[in-house]
Short mmCIF file of C-alpha atoms in Angstrom, two decimals:
data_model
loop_
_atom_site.label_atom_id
_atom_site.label_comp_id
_atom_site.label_asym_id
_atom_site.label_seq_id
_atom_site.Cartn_x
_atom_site.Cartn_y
_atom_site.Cartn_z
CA UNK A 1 -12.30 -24.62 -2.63
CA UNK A 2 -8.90 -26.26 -4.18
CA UNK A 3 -6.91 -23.49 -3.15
CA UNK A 4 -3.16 -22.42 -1.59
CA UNK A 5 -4.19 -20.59 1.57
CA UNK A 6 -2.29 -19.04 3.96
CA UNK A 7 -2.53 -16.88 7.47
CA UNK A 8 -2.53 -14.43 8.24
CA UNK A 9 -3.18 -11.91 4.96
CA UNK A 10 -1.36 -8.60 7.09
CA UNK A 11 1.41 -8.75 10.06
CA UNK A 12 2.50 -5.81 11.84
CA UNK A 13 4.94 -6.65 14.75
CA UNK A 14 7.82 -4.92 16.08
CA UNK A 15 11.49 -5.47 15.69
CA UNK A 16 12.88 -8.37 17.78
CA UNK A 17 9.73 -9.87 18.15
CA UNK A 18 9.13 -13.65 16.80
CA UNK A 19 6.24 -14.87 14.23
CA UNK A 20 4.85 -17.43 11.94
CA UNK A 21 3.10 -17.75 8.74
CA UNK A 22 1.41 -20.84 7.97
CA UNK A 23 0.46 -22.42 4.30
CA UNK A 24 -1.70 -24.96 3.97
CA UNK A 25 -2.52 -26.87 0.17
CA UNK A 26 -5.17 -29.13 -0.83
CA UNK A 27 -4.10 -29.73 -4.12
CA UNK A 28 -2.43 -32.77 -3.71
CA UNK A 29 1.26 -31.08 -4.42
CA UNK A 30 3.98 -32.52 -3.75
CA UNK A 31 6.54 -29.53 -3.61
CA UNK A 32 5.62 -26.01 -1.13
CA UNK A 33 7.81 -22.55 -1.67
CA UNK A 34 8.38 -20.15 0.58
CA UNK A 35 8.69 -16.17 -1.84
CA UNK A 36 10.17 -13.21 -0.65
CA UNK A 37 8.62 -10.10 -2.72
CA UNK A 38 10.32 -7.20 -1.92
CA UNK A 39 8.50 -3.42 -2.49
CA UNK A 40 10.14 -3.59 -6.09
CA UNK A 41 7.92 -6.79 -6.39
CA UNK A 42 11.04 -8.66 -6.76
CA UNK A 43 10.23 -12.05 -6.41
CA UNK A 44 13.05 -14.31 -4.69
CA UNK A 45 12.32 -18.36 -3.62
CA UNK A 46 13.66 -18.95 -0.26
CA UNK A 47 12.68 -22.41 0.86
CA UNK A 48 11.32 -25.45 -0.98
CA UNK A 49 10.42 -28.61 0.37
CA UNK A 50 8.95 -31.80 -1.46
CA UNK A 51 7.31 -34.28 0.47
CA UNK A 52 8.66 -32.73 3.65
CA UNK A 53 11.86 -32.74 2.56
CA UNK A 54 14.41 -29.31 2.21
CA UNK A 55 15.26 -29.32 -1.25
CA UNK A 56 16.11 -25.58 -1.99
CA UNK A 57 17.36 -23.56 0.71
CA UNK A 58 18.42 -20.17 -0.56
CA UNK A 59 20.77 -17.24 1.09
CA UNK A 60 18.50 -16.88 3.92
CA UNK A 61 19.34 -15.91 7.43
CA UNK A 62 19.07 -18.58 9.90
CA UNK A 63 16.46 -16.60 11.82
CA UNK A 64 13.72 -17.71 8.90
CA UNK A 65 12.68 -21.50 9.77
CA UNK A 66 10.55 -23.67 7.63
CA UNK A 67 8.31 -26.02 9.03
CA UNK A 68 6.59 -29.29 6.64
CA UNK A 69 4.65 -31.25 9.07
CA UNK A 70 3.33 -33.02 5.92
CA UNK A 71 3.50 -32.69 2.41
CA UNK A 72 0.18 -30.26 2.36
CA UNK A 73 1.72 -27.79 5.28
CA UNK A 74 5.22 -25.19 4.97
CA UNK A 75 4.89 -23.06 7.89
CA UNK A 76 7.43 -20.03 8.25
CA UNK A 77 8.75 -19.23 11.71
CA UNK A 78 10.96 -16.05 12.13
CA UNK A 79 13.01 -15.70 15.09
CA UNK A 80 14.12 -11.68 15.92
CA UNK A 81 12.21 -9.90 13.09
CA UNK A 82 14.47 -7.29 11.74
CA UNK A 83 12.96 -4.01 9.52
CA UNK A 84 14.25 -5.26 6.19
CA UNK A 85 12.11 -8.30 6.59
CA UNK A 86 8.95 -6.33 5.69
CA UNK A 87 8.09 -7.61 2.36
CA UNK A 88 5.10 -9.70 1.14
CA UNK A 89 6.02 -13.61 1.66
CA UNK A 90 4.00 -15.40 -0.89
CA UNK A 91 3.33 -19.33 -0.38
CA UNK A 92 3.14 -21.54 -3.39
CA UNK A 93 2.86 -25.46 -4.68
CA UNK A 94 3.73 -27.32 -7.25
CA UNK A 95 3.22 -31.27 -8.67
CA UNK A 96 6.53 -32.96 -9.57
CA UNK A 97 6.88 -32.52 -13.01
CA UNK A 98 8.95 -30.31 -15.53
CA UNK A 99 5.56 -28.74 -16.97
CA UNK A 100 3.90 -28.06 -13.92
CA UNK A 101 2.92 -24.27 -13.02
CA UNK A 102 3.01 -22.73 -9.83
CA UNK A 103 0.19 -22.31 -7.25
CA UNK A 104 0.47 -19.31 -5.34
CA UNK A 105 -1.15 -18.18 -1.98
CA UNK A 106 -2.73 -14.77 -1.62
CA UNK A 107 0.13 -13.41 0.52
CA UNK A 108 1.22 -12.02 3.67
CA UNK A 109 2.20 -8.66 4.20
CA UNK A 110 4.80 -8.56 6.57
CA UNK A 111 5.82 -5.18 8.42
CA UNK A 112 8.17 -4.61 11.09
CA UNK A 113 8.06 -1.54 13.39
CA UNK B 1 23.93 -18.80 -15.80
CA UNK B 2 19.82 -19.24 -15.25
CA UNK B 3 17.66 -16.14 -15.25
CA UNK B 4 15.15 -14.34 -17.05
CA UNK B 5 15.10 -10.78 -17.86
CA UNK B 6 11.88 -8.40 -19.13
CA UNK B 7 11.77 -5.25 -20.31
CA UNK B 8 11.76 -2.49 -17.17
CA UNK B 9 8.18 -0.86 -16.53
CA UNK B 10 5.98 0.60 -15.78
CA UNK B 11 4.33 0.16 -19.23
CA UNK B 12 1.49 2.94 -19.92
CA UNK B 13 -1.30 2.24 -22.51
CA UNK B 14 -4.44 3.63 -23.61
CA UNK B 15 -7.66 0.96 -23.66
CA UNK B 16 -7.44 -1.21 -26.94
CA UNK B 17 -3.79 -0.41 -27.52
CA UNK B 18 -1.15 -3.25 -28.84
CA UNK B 19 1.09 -4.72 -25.99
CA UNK B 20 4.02 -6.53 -26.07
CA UNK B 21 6.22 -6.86 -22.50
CA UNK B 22 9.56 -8.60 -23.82
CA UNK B 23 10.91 -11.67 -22.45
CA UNK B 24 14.26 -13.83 -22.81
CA UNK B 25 15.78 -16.25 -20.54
CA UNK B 26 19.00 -18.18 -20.20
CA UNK B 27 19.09 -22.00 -19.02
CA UNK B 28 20.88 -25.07 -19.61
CA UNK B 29 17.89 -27.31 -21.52
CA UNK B 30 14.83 -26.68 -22.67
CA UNK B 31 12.83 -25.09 -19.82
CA UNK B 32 8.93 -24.74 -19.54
CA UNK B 33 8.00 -20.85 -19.65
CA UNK B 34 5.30 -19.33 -17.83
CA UNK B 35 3.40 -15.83 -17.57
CA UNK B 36 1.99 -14.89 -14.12
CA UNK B 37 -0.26 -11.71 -13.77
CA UNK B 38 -0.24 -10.16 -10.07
CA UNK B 39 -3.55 -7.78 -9.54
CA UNK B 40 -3.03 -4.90 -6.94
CA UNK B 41 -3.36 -7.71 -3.97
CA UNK B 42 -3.38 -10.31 -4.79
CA UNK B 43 -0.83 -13.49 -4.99
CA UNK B 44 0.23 -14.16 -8.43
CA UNK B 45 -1.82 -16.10 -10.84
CA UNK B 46 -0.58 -18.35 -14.21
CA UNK B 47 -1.60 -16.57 -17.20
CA UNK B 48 -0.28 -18.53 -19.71
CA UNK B 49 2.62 -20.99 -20.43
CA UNK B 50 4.26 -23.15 -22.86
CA UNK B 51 6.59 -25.89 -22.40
CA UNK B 52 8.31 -26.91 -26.14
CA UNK B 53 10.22 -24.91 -28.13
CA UNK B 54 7.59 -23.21 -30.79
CA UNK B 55 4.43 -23.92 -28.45
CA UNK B 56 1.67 -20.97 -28.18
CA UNK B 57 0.07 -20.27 -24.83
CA UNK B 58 -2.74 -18.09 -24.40
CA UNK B 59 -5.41 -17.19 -22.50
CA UNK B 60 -7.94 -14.11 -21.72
CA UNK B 61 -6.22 -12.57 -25.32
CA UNK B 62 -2.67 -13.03 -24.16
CA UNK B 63 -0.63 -14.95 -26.40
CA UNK B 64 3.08 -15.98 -25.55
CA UNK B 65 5.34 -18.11 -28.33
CA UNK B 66 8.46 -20.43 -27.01
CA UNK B 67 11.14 -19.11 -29.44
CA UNK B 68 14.53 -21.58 -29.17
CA UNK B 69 16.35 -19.47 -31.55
CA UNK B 70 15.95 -16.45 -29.93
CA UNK B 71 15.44 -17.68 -26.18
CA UNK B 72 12.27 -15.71 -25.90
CA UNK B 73 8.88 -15.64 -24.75
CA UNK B 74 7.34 -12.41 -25.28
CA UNK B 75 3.20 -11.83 -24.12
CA UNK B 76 1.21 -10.24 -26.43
CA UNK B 77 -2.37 -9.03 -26.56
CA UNK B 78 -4.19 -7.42 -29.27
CA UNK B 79 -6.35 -4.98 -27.41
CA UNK B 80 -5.85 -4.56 -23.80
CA UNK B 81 -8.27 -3.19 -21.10
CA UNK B 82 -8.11 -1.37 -18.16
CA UNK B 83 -8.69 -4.14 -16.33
CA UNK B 84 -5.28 -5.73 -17.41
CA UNK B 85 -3.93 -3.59 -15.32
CA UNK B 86 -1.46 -5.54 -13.26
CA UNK B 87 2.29 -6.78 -12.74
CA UNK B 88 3.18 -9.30 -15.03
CA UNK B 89 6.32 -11.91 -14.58
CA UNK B 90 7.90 -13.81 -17.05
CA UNK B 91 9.43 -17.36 -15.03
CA UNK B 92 10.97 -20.29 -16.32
CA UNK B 93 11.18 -24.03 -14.63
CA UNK B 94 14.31 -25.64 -14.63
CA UNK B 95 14.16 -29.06 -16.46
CA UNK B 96 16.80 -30.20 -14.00
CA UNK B 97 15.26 -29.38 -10.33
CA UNK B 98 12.42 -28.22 -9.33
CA UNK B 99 13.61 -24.32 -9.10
CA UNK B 100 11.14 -21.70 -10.78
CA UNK B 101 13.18 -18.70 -11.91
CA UNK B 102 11.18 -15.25 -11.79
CA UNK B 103 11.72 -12.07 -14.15
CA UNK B 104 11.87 -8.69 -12.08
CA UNK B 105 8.38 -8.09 -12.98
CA UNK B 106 6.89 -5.32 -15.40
CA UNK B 107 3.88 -3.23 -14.12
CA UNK B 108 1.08 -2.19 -16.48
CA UNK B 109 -1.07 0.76 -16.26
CA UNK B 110 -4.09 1.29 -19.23
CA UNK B 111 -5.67 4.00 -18.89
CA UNK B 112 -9.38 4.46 -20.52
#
């Protein structure tokens, strides 16, 4: 299926501890996200890359690390997890062009204990 | 500056009622608009979008017009169901990068 997927769906870990998320795309995007959603369901981009490249990096802390091995990969590595990380971090891709929609992952559902 | 504001939920209907969830942005340009729907679960998925000034999306019933004048993009549908139930966020592009800005979201219950 022609699909944004990412791993793993649920992540309970506890505070101080270090994790990843990983995205993969196969639909020939050139641009990944990175989407915090906070319980309001506040939706806030973090990272962007296009064609590996950091093009929008947002007020993040410098514990959350994005990862673009290649253009169809954006894995999130964060170092120390704190409790206001929990959220749901949504992955999503995008073609280059000013018309172009969104494609967003299922999710993960991030909780720190 | 660039953001998009809807009108605050949650939004309560009965089956086959008349919604509208209100929408206006601010941008420098002419942005594409977009409608995303996020079911209890699940990542968010385009409804609808439009991406000239007087353009008409739609899909599933929804309807969404690109108003200029007004800098609005309201979703409409003429007879919802229960299974509409769901957050729904209003987002623009930005003709100038390749930023997607996100409204704060407006939940919708219908009840049958």
């Amino acid at each position: 299926d022609t699909a944004v997927s990412q791993t793993p769906k649920y992540l309970v870990t506890q505070m101080g501890n270090d994790k990843s998320i990983k995205c993969e795309q196969n639909l020939g995007h050139d641009t990944m996200y990175w989407y915090k959603q906070d319980s309001k369901k506040f939706l806030k981009i973090m990272f962007s890359y296009n064609n590996k490249e950091l093009i929008i990096n947002e007020t993040v802390p410098n514990r959350f690390s994005p990862k673009s091995p290649d253009k169809a990969h954006l894995n999130l590595h964060i170092n120390s997890l704190e409790l206001g990380d929990s959220a749901v971090y949504f992955c999503a891709s995008s073609q280059v062009a000013d018309t172009s929609p969104l494609h967003f992952g299922n999710g993960t559902r991030l909780t720190v204990t | 500056g660039n953001s998009v504001t809807q009108m605050e939920g949650p939004v309560t209907l009965s089956e086959e009622a008349f919604l509208t969830i209100n929408c206006t942005y601010t941008a420098t340009g002419y942005p594409s608009l977009f409608w995303y729907v996020q079911y209890p679960g699940e990542g968010l998925q385009l409804l609808l979008k439009a991406t000239k000034a007087d353009d008409k999306g739609s899909n599933k019933g929804f309807e969404a017009t690109y108003r200029k004048e007004t800098t609005s993009f309201h979703l409409e549908k003429g007879s919802v169901q229960v299974s509409d139930s769901a957050v729904y966020f209003c987002a623009r592009h930005d003709n100038y990068g390749q930023n997607f800005v996100f409204g704060p979201g407006t939940r919708l219950s219908v009840l049958p």
